[in-house]
Amino acid sequence: ETYAKFRGSVNDGLTATVGAGTITRNLAMTHFTGGGTQTLTSTQNITTASGTNDGWDDDMILVFPMAALEGSVTQNVFFGIADMSAADFTTTQVPDDALSTTRHIGFFVDDGTPYASNANNTTQTRTDISASWTETAETSLAIWWRNGTDIVFLVRARTATSWTVVATHTTNLPSGATGSPRFFIGLEKTAGSNGMYFWNNYIVAA
């Protein structure tokens, strides 16, 4: 049975942290703008319906119905699930250069290049998906995590009629019943002020 663990909304309880610029949470859309680092994170681990911590040992589906960046240079961006007990995924930091061995599953954008990525606390697996995702165009993003088997990354342009599988990763899958797997959206501008926006009806299900 599949059920929602977490549903996005303007009142979803995520913690907004702004180093510079602003995070504006409208009814339908969230807008990050300005320079500096801005993050939107869950304050609790992604949990089961019973409230127990799954750690990283659970199947999961994560969908962002629509997202777009307002520029394609000088930024570090992450959409996904990350272990926030580590030093590089924090409320004030997004990993630089789309590189991190901290346990995570998600989409990075580094200075205009998007990646599908995951890591197991030792080694990262990363795929350049720029041939299928233009990050400045409104695009739906999805991740299908089959615990211990693989992670399937998909995208769908706003005008497309179907999803495109952009990567299937079978190595360096995160695991373990410990850690802090938390919902994490982050933008760190290393220069300039272009932002990003996304629809609020994202969902984590398992």
XYZ file of C-alpha atoms in Angstrom:
206
model
C 0.000 0.000 0.000
C 1.284 3.467 -0.890
C 0.442 6.414 1.329
C 1.634 9.971 1.658
C 4.228 10.652 4.324
C 4.510 14.319 3.542
C 2.506 16.686 1.367
C 3.642 20.141 0.388
C 1.492 23.204 0.960
C 1.935 26.800 1.966
C 1.408 25.617 5.571
C 3.454 22.397 5.472
C 5.594 23.346 8.462
C 8.906 23.429 6.623
C 11.583 25.661 8.098
C 12.661 28.545 5.854
C 16.212 29.807 6.409
C 17.404 32.878 4.520
C 21.013 34.022 4.470
C 20.231 36.748 1.932
C 17.334 37.440 -0.415
C 13.844 36.163 0.356
C 11.664 33.060 0.379
C 8.064 33.908 -0.509
C 5.480 31.197 0.159
C 2.312 31.929 -1.793
C -0.734 29.671 -1.817
C 0.281 27.756 -4.944
C 3.978 28.501 -5.348
C 7.184 29.110 -3.401
C 9.714 31.630 -4.757
C 13.376 31.867 -3.761
C 14.968 35.118 -4.905
C 18.042 37.221 -4.218
C 21.647 36.324 -3.536
C 23.050 34.206 -0.733
C 21.767 30.884 0.599
C 18.125 29.975 1.109
C 16.799 26.600 2.264
C 13.431 25.008 2.980
C 13.776 21.915 5.162
C 11.719 19.551 7.295
C 12.485 19.773 10.989
C 11.730 16.066 11.491
C 12.898 12.937 9.715
C 10.725 11.571 6.931
C 8.688 9.048 8.928
C 6.157 6.276 8.523
C 2.477 6.793 9.245
C 3.095 5.393 12.737
C 5.649 8.113 13.416
C 8.690 5.853 13.700
C 11.929 6.800 11.969
C 12.542 4.734 8.838
C 16.081 5.939 8.438
C 17.032 5.048 4.880
C 15.497 1.565 4.828
C 12.208 2.215 3.062
C 10.852 2.462 -0.471
C 9.933 6.021 -1.400
C 8.411 8.154 -4.144
C 9.164 11.867 -4.304
C 7.439 14.153 -6.822
C 7.893 17.859 -7.519
C 5.007 18.720 -9.887
C 6.739 21.806 -11.296
C 10.011 23.674 -10.726
C 12.232 26.109 -12.609
C 15.346 28.192 -12.035
C 15.434 31.833 -13.088
C 19.069 31.651 -14.199
C 21.583 29.008 -15.200
C 24.874 30.214 -13.703
C 26.651 30.539 -10.340
C 24.362 28.467 -8.188
C 24.198 25.323 -6.068
C 20.705 23.804 -5.945
C 19.271 20.629 -4.424
C 15.777 19.099 -4.472
C 15.344 15.850 -2.557
C 16.002 13.949 0.669
C 19.285 14.469 2.536
C 20.882 13.401 5.809
C 20.913 16.642 7.750
C 23.001 15.186 10.549
C 26.000 15.725 8.244
C 27.997 18.907 7.739
C 27.266 19.727 4.095
C 23.443 19.588 4.038
C 22.395 22.206 6.582
C 19.878 25.023 6.801
C 22.658 27.399 5.753
C 24.547 25.303 3.216
C 24.000 23.432 -0.051
C 26.864 21.146 -1.196
C 29.159 22.845 -3.679
C 29.713 21.596 -7.249
C 26.926 18.986 -6.889
C 29.367 16.833 -4.932
C 28.528 15.062 -1.685
C 29.092 11.602 -0.226
C 26.567 12.315 2.548
C 23.528 10.039 2.291
C 21.086 11.685 -0.078
C 18.724 11.083 -2.983
C 17.866 14.010 -5.224
C 18.493 16.433 -8.049
C 21.429 18.843 -7.989
C 22.021 21.850 -10.239
C 25.555 23.222 -10.313
C 26.160 26.393 -12.318
C 23.593 25.426 -14.934
C 24.255 21.671 -15.087
C 21.603 19.379 -13.542
C 22.427 15.986 -12.055
C 20.621 12.974 -10.646
C 22.502 11.986 -7.515
C 22.690 9.686 -4.516
C 25.316 8.625 -1.986
C 25.772 6.156 0.868
C 28.063 8.132 3.225
C 31.153 6.844 1.410
C 30.746 7.290 -2.345
C 28.463 9.308 -4.639
C 26.779 8.199 -7.866
C 25.971 11.124 -10.147
C 24.584 11.434 -13.684
C 24.586 14.559 -15.848
C 20.976 14.916 -17.070
C 21.335 18.198 -18.957
C 20.330 16.491 -22.230
C 16.846 15.913 -20.768
C 16.278 18.784 -18.321
C 16.612 22.475 -19.103
C 16.571 23.820 -15.579
C 15.213 27.253 -16.554
C 12.113 25.652 -18.146
C 9.151 24.572 -16.008
C 9.669 20.865 -15.429
C 8.229 18.122 -13.227
C 10.739 16.044 -11.267
C 10.267 12.602 -9.716
C 12.298 10.003 -7.858
C 11.334 6.366 -7.329
C 13.499 4.821 -4.613
C 13.258 1.033 -4.356
C 15.173 0.238 -1.189
C 18.221 -1.919 -1.830
C 17.473 -2.210 -5.551
C 17.697 1.063 -7.447
C 16.729 4.720 -7.686
C 14.896 5.866 -10.813
C 15.017 9.576 -11.683
C 12.397 11.020 -14.044
C 11.581 14.409 -15.562
C 8.692 15.755 -17.625
C 8.687 19.095 -19.412
C 5.522 21.136 -18.965
C 4.442 20.522 -22.568
C 5.341 16.809 -22.572
C 2.714 14.078 -22.366
C 4.853 11.508 -20.562
C 7.735 11.124 -18.132
C 11.327 10.503 -19.260
C 13.644 8.278 -17.239
C 16.894 10.256 -17.081
C 18.895 7.939 -14.810
C 18.633 4.635 -12.974
C 21.191 4.238 -10.198
C 22.055 0.886 -8.638
C 25.279 1.800 -6.837
C 26.033 3.657 -3.604
C 22.421 3.465 -2.455
C 21.835 5.042 0.974
C 20.873 2.609 3.721
C 20.636 2.276 7.470
C 18.033 2.839 10.141
C 19.906 5.813 11.581
C 20.636 9.328 10.387
C 18.342 12.210 9.610
C 16.706 11.770 6.175
C 14.889 15.058 5.748
C 13.101 16.870 2.967
C 15.516 19.468 1.616
C 15.210 22.221 -0.989
C 18.137 24.601 -1.180
C 19.510 27.403 -3.350
C 22.951 28.894 -2.827
C 23.869 31.726 -5.169
C 27.614 32.156 -5.494
C 27.105 35.358 -7.530
C 24.158 37.332 -8.875
C 20.573 37.233 -7.685
C 18.570 34.893 -9.947
C 16.246 32.676 -7.940
C 13.978 29.697 -8.491
C 10.367 28.743 -7.948
C 8.324 25.569 -7.538
C 4.751 24.518 -7.021
C 3.825 23.729 -3.399
C 2.039 20.420 -4.031
C 5.130 18.228 -3.828
C 4.711 14.838 -2.173
C 6.718 12.117 -0.453
C 5.002 8.732 -0.421
C 5.838 5.121 0.418
